[in-house]
Tab-separated table of C-alpha atoms in Angstrom:
chain	number	residue	atom	x	y	z
A	1	MET	CA	-51.748	137.343	270.005
A	2	PRO	CA	-49.612	140.427	269.288
A	3	LEU	CA	-50.874	142.668	266.500
A	4	SER	CA	-48.406	143.781	263.867
A	5	ILE	CA	-49.215	147.144	262.350
A	6	SER	CA	-48.069	145.707	258.992
A	7	TYR	CA	-51.123	143.425	259.207
A	8	LEU	CA	-53.158	146.441	258.123
A	9	GLU	CA	-51.614	146.108	254.665
A	10	ALA	CA	-52.043	142.325	254.333
A	11	VAL	CA	-53.950	141.014	251.307
A	12	LEU	CA	-55.323	137.647	250.241
A	13	THR	CA	-52.777	135.033	249.227
A	14	THR	CA	-52.341	133.907	245.629
A	15	ALA	CA	-54.305	130.730	246.339
A	16	GLU	CA	-57.138	132.724	247.904
A	17	VAL	CA	-57.248	135.172	244.995
A	18	ASN	CA	-57.286	132.271	242.536
A	19	ALA	CA	-60.350	130.899	244.319
A	20	LEU	CA	-62.153	134.163	243.556
A	21	SER	CA	-60.877	134.897	240.044
A	22	ASP	CA	-63.069	132.638	237.891
A	23	PRO	CA	-65.857	134.819	236.406
A	24	THR	CA	-67.936	131.732	235.515
A	25	LYS	CA	-67.983	130.343	239.073
A	26	SER	CA	-70.971	131.203	241.262
A	27	TYR	CA	-70.536	133.557	244.201
A	28	ARG	CA	-71.542	130.808	246.596
A	29	ASP	CA	-69.010	128.322	245.224
A	30	ALA	CA	-66.215	130.910	245.152
A	31	PHE	CA	-66.909	131.855	248.769
A	32	ASN	CA	-66.964	128.213	249.864
A	33	ASP	CA	-63.640	127.621	248.091
A	34	LEU	CA	-62.190	130.619	249.915
A	35	ILE	CA	-63.400	129.297	253.274
A	36	CYS	CA	-61.761	125.938	252.585
A	37	ILE	CA	-58.431	127.700	252.102
A	38	THR	CA	-58.823	130.133	255.019
A	39	ASP	CA	-60.458	128.308	257.928
A	40	SER	CA	-60.556	131.357	260.222
A	41	LEU	CA	-62.178	133.673	257.689
A	42	ALA	CA	-65.755	133.009	258.688
A	43	ASN	CA	-65.172	133.906	262.337
A	44	ASP	CA	-62.337	136.439	262.361
A	45	PHE	CA	-63.148	140.086	261.739
A	46	GLY	CA	-59.479	140.836	261.301
A	47	GLU	CA	-59.195	138.402	258.405
A	48	THR	CA	-61.870	140.324	256.528
A	49	MET	CA	-59.505	143.282	256.438
A	50	ARG	CA	-57.372	141.272	254.014
A	51	ILE	CA	-60.380	141.085	251.725
A	52	LYS	CA	-60.851	144.854	251.987
A	53	ASN	CA	-57.173	145.464	251.198
A	54	THR	CA	-57.432	143.129	248.212
A	55	LEU	CA	-60.463	145.061	246.986
A	56	ASP	CA	-58.486	148.303	247.100
A	57	ALA	CA	-55.610	146.750	245.165
A	58	TYR	CA	-57.878	145.259	242.511
A	59	GLU	CA	-59.780	148.506	242.091
A	60	GLU	CA	-56.494	150.004	240.917
A	61	LYS	CA	-55.952	146.954	238.678
A	62	ALA	CA	-59.359	147.526	237.111
A	63	ARG	CA	-58.210	150.982	236.038
A	64	ALA	CA	-54.785	149.903	234.759
A	65	GLU	CA	-55.389	146.357	233.489
A	66	PRO	CA	-59.105	145.516	233.257
A	67	SER	CA	-59.790	141.803	232.806
A	68	TRP	CA	-62.376	139.153	233.579
A	69	PRO	CA	-60.429	137.781	236.593
A	70	VAL	CA	-60.228	141.328	238.002
A	71	LEU	CA	-64.015	141.671	237.697
A	72	ALA	CA	-64.489	138.299	239.408
A	73	VAL	CA	-62.165	139.131	242.311
A	74	LEU	CA	-63.853	142.496	242.908
A	75	LEU	CA	-67.395	141.123	242.900
A	76	ASN	CA	-66.500	138.017	244.910
A	77	CYS	CA	-64.702	140.114	247.535
A	78	GLU	CA	-67.762	142.359	247.919
A	79	TYR	CA	-69.917	139.256	248.280
A	80	ALA	CA	-67.527	137.760	250.861
A	81	LEU	CA	-67.622	140.919	253.005
A	82	TRP	CA	-71.413	140.795	252.968
A	83	ARG	CA	-71.602	137.035	253.574
A	84	ILE	CA	-69.280	137.119	256.600
A	85	ASN	CA	-71.349	139.898	258.192
A	86	GLU	CA	-74.803	138.940	256.897
A	87	ALA	CA	-76.213	138.486	260.419
A	88	ILE	CA	-75.526	142.152	261.189
A	89	ARG	CA	-78.087	144.796	260.226
A	90	ILE	CA	-76.720	146.912	257.409
A	91	GLU	CA	-76.866	150.057	259.582
A	92	PHE	CA	-74.353	148.443	261.951
A	93	ASN	CA	-72.239	146.679	259.333
A	94	PRO	CA	-68.569	147.688	259.694
A	95	PHE	CA	-68.196	147.800	255.907
A	96	LEU	CA	-71.174	150.049	255.150
A	97	SER	CA	-68.839	153.030	254.917
A	98	HIS	CA	-66.640	151.141	252.441
A	99	TRP	CA	-69.589	150.277	250.202
A	100	ILE	CA	-71.053	153.774	250.121
A	101	GLU	CA	-67.648	155.375	249.523
A	102	ALA	CA	-66.983	152.926	246.686
A	103	LEU	CA	-70.422	153.520	245.198
A	104	LEU	CA	-70.039	157.305	245.232
A	105	ARG	CA	-66.575	157.009	243.709
A	106	LEU	CA	-67.682	154.575	240.992
A	107	GLU	CA	-70.751	156.588	240.037
A	108	LYS	CA	-68.633	159.737	239.788
A	109	GLU	CA	-66.166	157.956	237.493
A	110	LEU	CA	-68.988	156.523	235.364
A	111	THR	CA	-70.590	159.955	235.002
A	112	GLU	CA	-67.273	161.446	233.916
A	113	ALA	CA	-66.718	158.614	231.418
A	114	THR	CA	-70.198	159.101	229.941
A	115	THR	CA	-69.578	162.834	229.580
A	116	ILE	CA	-66.285	162.229	227.766
A	117	LYS	CA	-67.865	159.661	225.432
A	118	ALA	CA	-70.742	162.005	224.646
A	119	ALA	CA	-68.281	164.770	223.805
A	120	ARG	CA	-66.594	162.380	221.374
A	121	GLY	CA	-69.884	161.345	219.835
A	122	ILE	CA	-69.831	157.835	221.314
A	123	PHE	CA	-73.282	156.874	222.575
A	124	SER	CA	-73.105	153.081	222.807
A	125	ASP	CA	-72.125	151.577	226.150
A	126	HIS	CA	-71.814	148.053	224.813
A	127	ASN	CA	-68.328	146.642	224.290
A	128	ALA	CA	-68.367	144.560	221.105
A	129	THR	CA	-65.093	142.741	221.811
A	130	ASP	CA	-64.467	139.826	224.152
A	131	ALA	CA	-62.398	142.065	226.420
A	132	ILE	CA	-63.903	143.931	229.357
A	133	THR	CA	-63.315	147.622	229.984
A	134	THR	CA	-62.672	149.608	233.153
A	135	GLU	CA	-66.024	151.313	232.684
A	136	GLU	CA	-67.883	148.006	232.409
A	137	ILE	CA	-66.184	146.673	235.538
A	138	GLY	CA	-67.137	149.848	237.396
A	139	ARG	CA	-70.769	149.713	236.248
A	140	THR	CA	-71.129	146.030	237.147
A	141	ARG	CA	-69.508	146.518	240.543
A	142	ALA	CA	-71.701	149.545	241.316
A	143	VAL	CA	-74.845	147.526	240.621
A	144	TRP	CA	-73.535	144.611	242.683
A	145	ILE	CA	-72.787	146.913	245.644
A	146	LYS	CA	-76.385	148.139	245.510
A	147	TRP	CA	-77.542	144.533	245.706
A	148	VAL	CA	-75.176	143.883	248.620
A	149	VAL	CA	-76.173	146.950	250.643
A	150	GLY	CA	-79.825	146.321	249.851
A	151	GLY	CA	-79.500	142.903	251.474
A	152	ARG	CA	-80.334	140.978	248.307
A	153	PRO	CA	-77.161	139.091	247.305
A	154	SER	CA	-78.510	135.829	248.744
A	155	ARG	CA	-80.971	135.632	245.837
A	156	PRO	CA	-78.390	135.585	243.014
A	157	SER	CA	-75.679	133.807	245.042
A	158	HIS	CA	-75.948	130.882	242.624
A	159	LEU	CA	-75.120	133.223	239.739
A	160	SER	CA	-71.642	134.230	238.610
A	161	PRO	CA	-69.851	137.555	237.998
A	162	LEU	CA	-70.071	136.877	234.249
A	163	ILE	CA	-73.854	136.483	234.393
A	164	ILE	CA	-74.207	139.686	236.428
A	165	TYR	CA	-71.987	141.491	233.923
A	166	ARG	CA	-74.126	140.352	230.993
A	167	ALA	CA	-77.299	141.444	232.765
A	168	VAL	CA	-75.881	144.867	233.581
A	169	CYS	CA	-73.884	145.698	230.457
A	170	THR	CA	-75.481	143.816	227.571
A	171	GLU	CA	-79.156	143.465	228.494
A	172	ASP	CA	-82.012	145.794	229.340
A	173	PHE	CA	-81.321	145.650	233.067
A	174	SER	CA	-83.074	147.779	235.669
A	175	LEU	CA	-82.247	147.847	239.368
A	176	PRO	CA	-84.822	148.761	242.024
A	177	ASP	CA	-84.463	152.321	243.292
A	178	PHE	CA	-81.459	152.717	245.583
A	179	ASP	CA	-81.460	155.687	247.974
A	180	THR	CA	-77.778	156.499	248.453
A	181	HIS	CA	-78.615	159.513	250.620
A	182	TYR	CA	-80.393	157.271	253.126
A	183	TYR	CA	-77.225	155.289	253.789
A	184	ILE	CA	-75.136	158.464	253.894
A	185	GLN	CA	-77.546	159.752	256.535
A	186	VAL	CA	-77.156	156.510	258.507
A	187	LEU	CA	-73.374	157.000	258.508
A	188	VAL	CA	-73.809	160.623	259.597
A	189	ASP	CA	-76.316	159.775	262.337
A	190	THR	CA	-74.015	157.097	263.751
A	191	GLU	CA	-71.104	159.569	263.507
A	192	VAL	CA	-69.106	157.311	261.235
A	193	TRP	CA	-69.061	160.235	258.798
A	194	ASP	CA	-69.133	163.961	259.336
A	195	LYS	CA	-72.053	165.690	257.647
A	196	PRO	CA	-71.270	165.909	253.915
A	197	ARG	CA	-71.600	169.347	252.357
A	198	GLU	CA	-74.118	168.161	249.795
A	199	LEU	CA	-76.476	167.091	252.584
A	200	GLN	CA	-76.387	170.601	254.065
A	201	VAL	CA	-78.006	172.036	250.917
A	202	PRO	CA	-81.797	172.289	251.382
A	203	GLY	CA	-83.679	169.933	249.126
A	204	VAL	CA	-86.600	167.594	248.971
A	205	PRO	CA	-86.021	164.893	251.611
A	206	THR	CA	-86.658	161.288	250.723
A	207	GLN	CA	-89.097	159.170	252.646
A	208	LYS	CA	-86.263	157.328	254.402
A	209	GLN	CA	-84.587	160.628	255.311
A	210	ASN	CA	-87.871	161.811	256.801
A	211	THR	CA	-88.039	158.581	258.792
A	212	ILE	CA	-84.528	159.106	260.171
A	213	SER	CA	-85.215	162.777	260.953
A	214	LYS	CA	-88.402	161.845	262.761
A	215	ALA	CA	-86.631	159.133	264.734
A	216	LYS	CA	-83.866	161.577	265.649
A	217	ARG	CA	-86.398	164.201	266.802
A	218	GLU	CA	-88.198	161.628	268.910
A	219	SER	CA	-84.872	160.517	270.366
A	220	ASP	CA	-83.899	164.123	271.165
A	221	GLU	CA	-87.269	164.777	272.797
A	222	SER	CA	-86.953	161.586	274.810
A	223	THR	CA	-83.432	162.539	275.912
A	224	ALA	CA	-84.608	165.996	276.979
A	225	GLN	CA	-87.393	164.524	279.092
A	226	GLN	CA	-84.998	162.098	280.699
A	227	ALA	CA	-82.575	164.886	281.547
A	228	LYS	CA	-85.315	166.565	283.556
A	229	SER	CA	-85.881	163.480	285.657
A	230	SER	CA	-83.718	162.216	288.470
A	231	GLU	CA	-82.937	159.027	286.565
A	232	GLN	CA	-79.234	158.357	286.041
A	233	TRP	CA	-78.019	158.442	282.435
A	234	GLN	CA	-76.721	154.879	282.780
A	235	ASP	CA	-80.227	153.689	283.674
A	236	VAL	CA	-81.668	155.579	280.725
A	237	LEU	CA	-79.295	153.849	278.329
A	238	LEU	CA	-79.885	150.444	279.894
A	239	ARG	CA	-83.603	150.878	279.315
A	240	LYS	CA	-83.002	151.919	275.716
A	241	ILE	CA	-80.808	148.861	275.174
A	242	LYS	CA	-83.808	146.737	276.141
A	243	GLU	CA	-86.530	148.744	274.381
A	244	ASP	CA	-84.944	150.665	271.489
A	245	ARG	CA	-81.766	148.963	270.383
A	246	PHE	CA	-81.033	151.171	267.372
A	247	THR	CA	-81.219	154.391	269.406
A	248	ALA	CA	-79.204	152.827	272.232
A	249	VAL	CA	-76.387	151.779	269.906
A	250	ARG	CA	-76.265	155.250	268.361
A	251	GLU	CA	-75.997	156.873	271.800
A	252	LEU	CA	-73.461	154.360	273.113
A	253	ARG	CA	-71.204	155.129	270.175
A	254	CYS	CA	-71.397	158.852	270.961
A	255	LEU	CA	-70.735	158.806	274.710
A	256	PRO	CA	-68.251	161.403	275.980
A	257	LEU	CA	-64.647	160.491	276.617
A	258	THR	CA	-64.923	160.347	280.400
A	259	ILE	CA	-64.074	157.777	283.054
A	260	SER	CA	-67.756	157.196	283.839
A	261	SER	CA	-68.550	156.504	280.175
A	262	LEU	CA	-65.613	154.129	279.763
A	263	ASP	CA	-66.527	152.278	282.966
A	264	PHE	CA	-70.104	151.931	281.724
A	265	LEU	CA	-69.025	150.567	278.339
A	266	THR	CA	-66.600	148.141	279.982
A	267	THR	CA	-69.372	146.877	282.259
A	268	LEU	CA	-71.759	146.353	279.340
A	269	VAL	CA	-69.150	144.231	277.566
A	270	THR	CA	-68.001	142.382	280.695
A	271	ASP	CA	-71.423	141.351	282.012
A	272	GLY	CA	-72.722	140.356	278.583
A	273	THR	CA	-75.505	142.945	278.431
A	274	LEU	CA	-74.765	143.885	274.827
A	275	GLU	CA	-74.673	140.286	273.632
A	276	LYS	CA	-77.872	139.516	275.549
A	277	TYR	CA	-79.733	142.099	273.483
A	278	GLU	CA	-78.002	141.097	270.228
A	279	ILE	CA	-75.739	144.138	270.045
A	280	GLU	CA	-72.300	143.407	268.609
A	281	SER	CA	-69.917	144.576	271.333
A	282	ALA	CA	-66.826	144.652	269.091
A	283	PHE	CA	-68.475	146.904	266.513
A	284	THR	CA	-69.999	149.143	269.188
A	285	ILE	CA	-66.597	149.631	270.818
A	286	MET	CA	-64.973	150.176	267.427
A	287	HIS	CA	-67.391	152.975	266.541
A	288	TYR	CA	-67.073	154.509	270.010
A	289	VAL	CA	-63.279	154.608	269.703
A	290	GLN	CA	-63.648	156.254	266.279
A	291	HIS	CA	-65.932	158.857	267.856
A	292	ALA	CA	-63.469	159.395	270.727
A	293	LEU	CA	-60.617	159.890	268.268
A	294	ARG	CA	-62.612	162.608	266.510
A	295	LEU	CA	-63.108	164.316	269.867
A	296	VAL	CA	-59.382	164.135	270.563
A	297	GLU	CA	-58.655	165.522	267.101
A	298	ARG	CA	-60.902	168.531	267.755
A	299	MET	CA	-58.891	169.368	270.863
A	300	GLU	CA	-56.066	170.441	268.580
A	301	ALA	CA	-58.105	173.398	267.290
A	302	PRO	CA	-58.260	176.752	269.128
A	303	PRO	CA	-61.058	176.995	271.722
A	304	PRO	CA	-64.393	178.423	270.485
A	305	THR	CA	-64.685	182.184	270.894
A	306	SER	CA	-68.448	182.275	271.445
A	307	GLU	CA	-70.997	180.267	273.362
A	308	GLN	CA	-72.740	179.397	270.118
A	309	ASP	CA	-69.636	177.640	268.823
A	310	MET	CA	-69.002	175.786	272.072
A	311	SER	CA	-69.351	172.049	271.552
A	312	THR	CA	-69.267	169.433	274.266
A	313	ASN	CA	-67.459	166.145	274.448
A	314	GLY	CA	-70.350	163.843	273.623
A	315	THR	CA	-74.042	163.855	274.375
A	316	VAL	CA	-74.212	162.856	278.031
A	317	ASP	CA	-71.871	162.870	280.971
A	318	GLY	CA	-71.615	161.102	284.277
A	319	GLY	CA	-71.628	164.468	286.017
A	320	ASP	CA	-73.373	167.688	285.097
A	321	ASN	CA	-74.929	167.152	281.686
A	322	MET	CA	-75.077	170.879	281.007
A	323	SER	CA	-71.388	171.659	281.597
A	324	PRO	CA	-69.003	171.664	278.607
A	325	VAL	CA	-66.436	168.889	278.832
A	326	MET	CA	-64.306	169.613	275.772
A	327	GLU	CA	-60.747	170.738	276.504
A	328	TYR	CA	-58.173	172.107	274.103
A	329	GLY	CA	-54.430	171.959	273.565
A	330	LYS	CA	-51.669	169.370	273.578
A	331	GLU	CA	-52.000	168.589	277.280
A	332	ALA	CA	-55.719	167.933	276.921
A	333	GLN	CA	-55.057	165.700	273.917
A	334	SER	CA	-52.402	163.792	275.825
A	335	ARG	CA	-54.732	163.181	278.786
A	336	ALA	CA	-57.565	162.059	276.516
A	337	VAL	CA	-55.342	159.688	274.531
A	338	LYS	CA	-53.976	158.132	277.730
A	339	LEU	CA	-57.524	157.590	278.990
A	340	LEU	CA	-58.575	155.977	275.723
A	341	LEU	CA	-55.504	153.721	275.705
A	342	LEU	CA	-56.267	152.506	279.229
A	343	PHE	CA	-59.783	151.634	278.090
A	344	ILE	CA	-58.568	149.709	275.028
A	345	LYS	CA	-55.773	147.989	276.936
A	346	ASN	CA	-58.151	146.902	279.688
A	347	LEU	CA	-60.541	145.274	277.207
A	348	ILE	CA	-57.703	143.470	275.436
A	349	ARG	CA	-56.110	142.266	278.688
A	350	LYS	CA	-59.432	140.822	279.845
A	351	ASP	CA	-59.862	139.038	276.487
A	352	LEU	CA	-63.037	141.041	275.894
A	353	LEU	CA	-61.768	142.436	272.595
A	354	GLU	CA	-59.319	141.176	269.995
A	355	PRO	CA	-56.675	143.793	269.086
A	356	ILE	CA	-57.351	143.228	265.392
A	357	CYS	CA	-60.909	144.568	265.834
A	358	LEU	CA	-59.374	148.008	266.436
A	359	ALA	CA	-56.505	147.630	263.988
A	360	TRP	CA	-57.240	150.820	262.055
A	361	GLU	CA	-57.938	152.846	265.194
A	362	ILE	CA	-54.782	151.579	266.930
A	363	ASN	CA	-52.787	152.464	263.846
A	364	GLU	CA	-54.218	155.998	263.841
A	365	ILE	CA	-53.356	156.469	267.516
A	366	CYS	CA	-49.835	155.124	267.042
A	367	VAL	CA	-49.174	157.403	264.070
A	368	ARG	CA	-50.986	160.600	265.030
A	369	TYR	CA	-50.071	160.672	268.731
A	370	ILE	CA	-46.655	159.007	268.707
A	371	TRP	CA	-45.334	162.053	270.595
A	372	VAL	CA	-47.124	160.759	273.721
A	373	LYS	CA	-44.847	158.371	275.655
A	374	GLU	CA	-47.740	156.112	276.609
A	375	VAL	CA	-48.607	155.731	272.938
A	376	ARG	CA	-45.096	154.534	272.133
A	377	ASP	CA	-45.321	152.062	275.015
A	378	PHE	CA	-48.735	150.922	273.802
A	379	LYS	CA	-47.416	150.419	270.261
A	380	ARG	CA	-44.703	148.081	271.575
A	381	TRP	CA	-47.315	146.340	273.697
A	382	VAL	CA	-49.605	145.434	270.804
A	383	GLU	CA	-46.793	144.642	268.366
A	384	GLU	CA	-44.414	142.668	270.535
A	385	GLY	CA	-46.398	141.521	273.561
A	386	GLU	CA	-43.814	142.995	275.905
A	387	GLU	CA	-44.101	142.479	279.625
A	388	SER	CA	-45.341	145.263	281.834
A	389	GLU	CA	-43.290	146.689	284.672
A	390	ASP	CA	-44.885	144.301	287.156
A	391	GLY	CA	-43.803	141.334	285.033
A	392	GLU	CA	-47.260	140.484	283.735
A	393	SER	CA	-47.392	139.302	280.147
A	394	VAL	CA	-49.335	141.814	278.103
A	395	GLY	CA	-49.258	140.200	274.667
């Protein structure tokens, strides 16, 4: 089915929003009502983007016109995103970045609000009226996100947004410790995020950070030993897929943008290897494409002037692992984008990947690199399902 770029801005319908806007209805009942209206929601990753877009819109509503229905929609949407992806480990969840970004943003706003109130001599957080405030919505949502990311929303799924609000804002409520930096580190290690500045400041590492650092060191040591052997890098990764799934997924997402890497990824999806070992192929490809786009973006910068600054295109290569593979300039960008488009187009043509799974990435390519002729052709291909030059239908 052709993908319209405007789909990226689609939100839930009025009927769907109404199903989520009752603050007295339990999360479970609200979600079931939503599923009854939208049959494809439970199985279509693309449909969940409408929930995410609705969240963004209602976050703005919470600032401008806070109300109980706004609180209900926000909390129910967060629950729906978790519920649809509950079988996926949180480290691999496509919405982990959304939750951590929202949490950091909300906590910053709450801190600023507390500072302002303290300066005005206001020390009570409780709202004595029947109305709900922007600050109360933000505090309740922040707590709910911590429950979602912590994998605990199944326990209070029979509760309602109103009950959660009362527990958070009007009762002596305490939430188990939540290590935000751990999840930031997960996003950095999987290259979903660049390393935040605050994480570069030396400090006392948490236990989970130590665990990640240790795992990364062990992975690096293992990779170094494997490089010394005659074993092919594809065989190394295949073994890791079987024995150490988390490390394998992290390395698959960071493969260089080369023909050998793209062939390897295509094979893993085609022959069902990823699914066999319970690795979500769509999410793995999505994160790899995001990584590849960051590599292409770096090509726009001037080449490094010293060997210390020289970075390579990924962690392994089908050829000489020690040779730098990063190129620079418009021509290099154009070649890399064309290669990436061929990879994406091949997966879509073979029905191995739905275009909507890469909606954001396709949009970035079509906006940022529209000066490449093949990108303009690709944009028409995904939007209109035009026929190729050989007459084959490509929609």
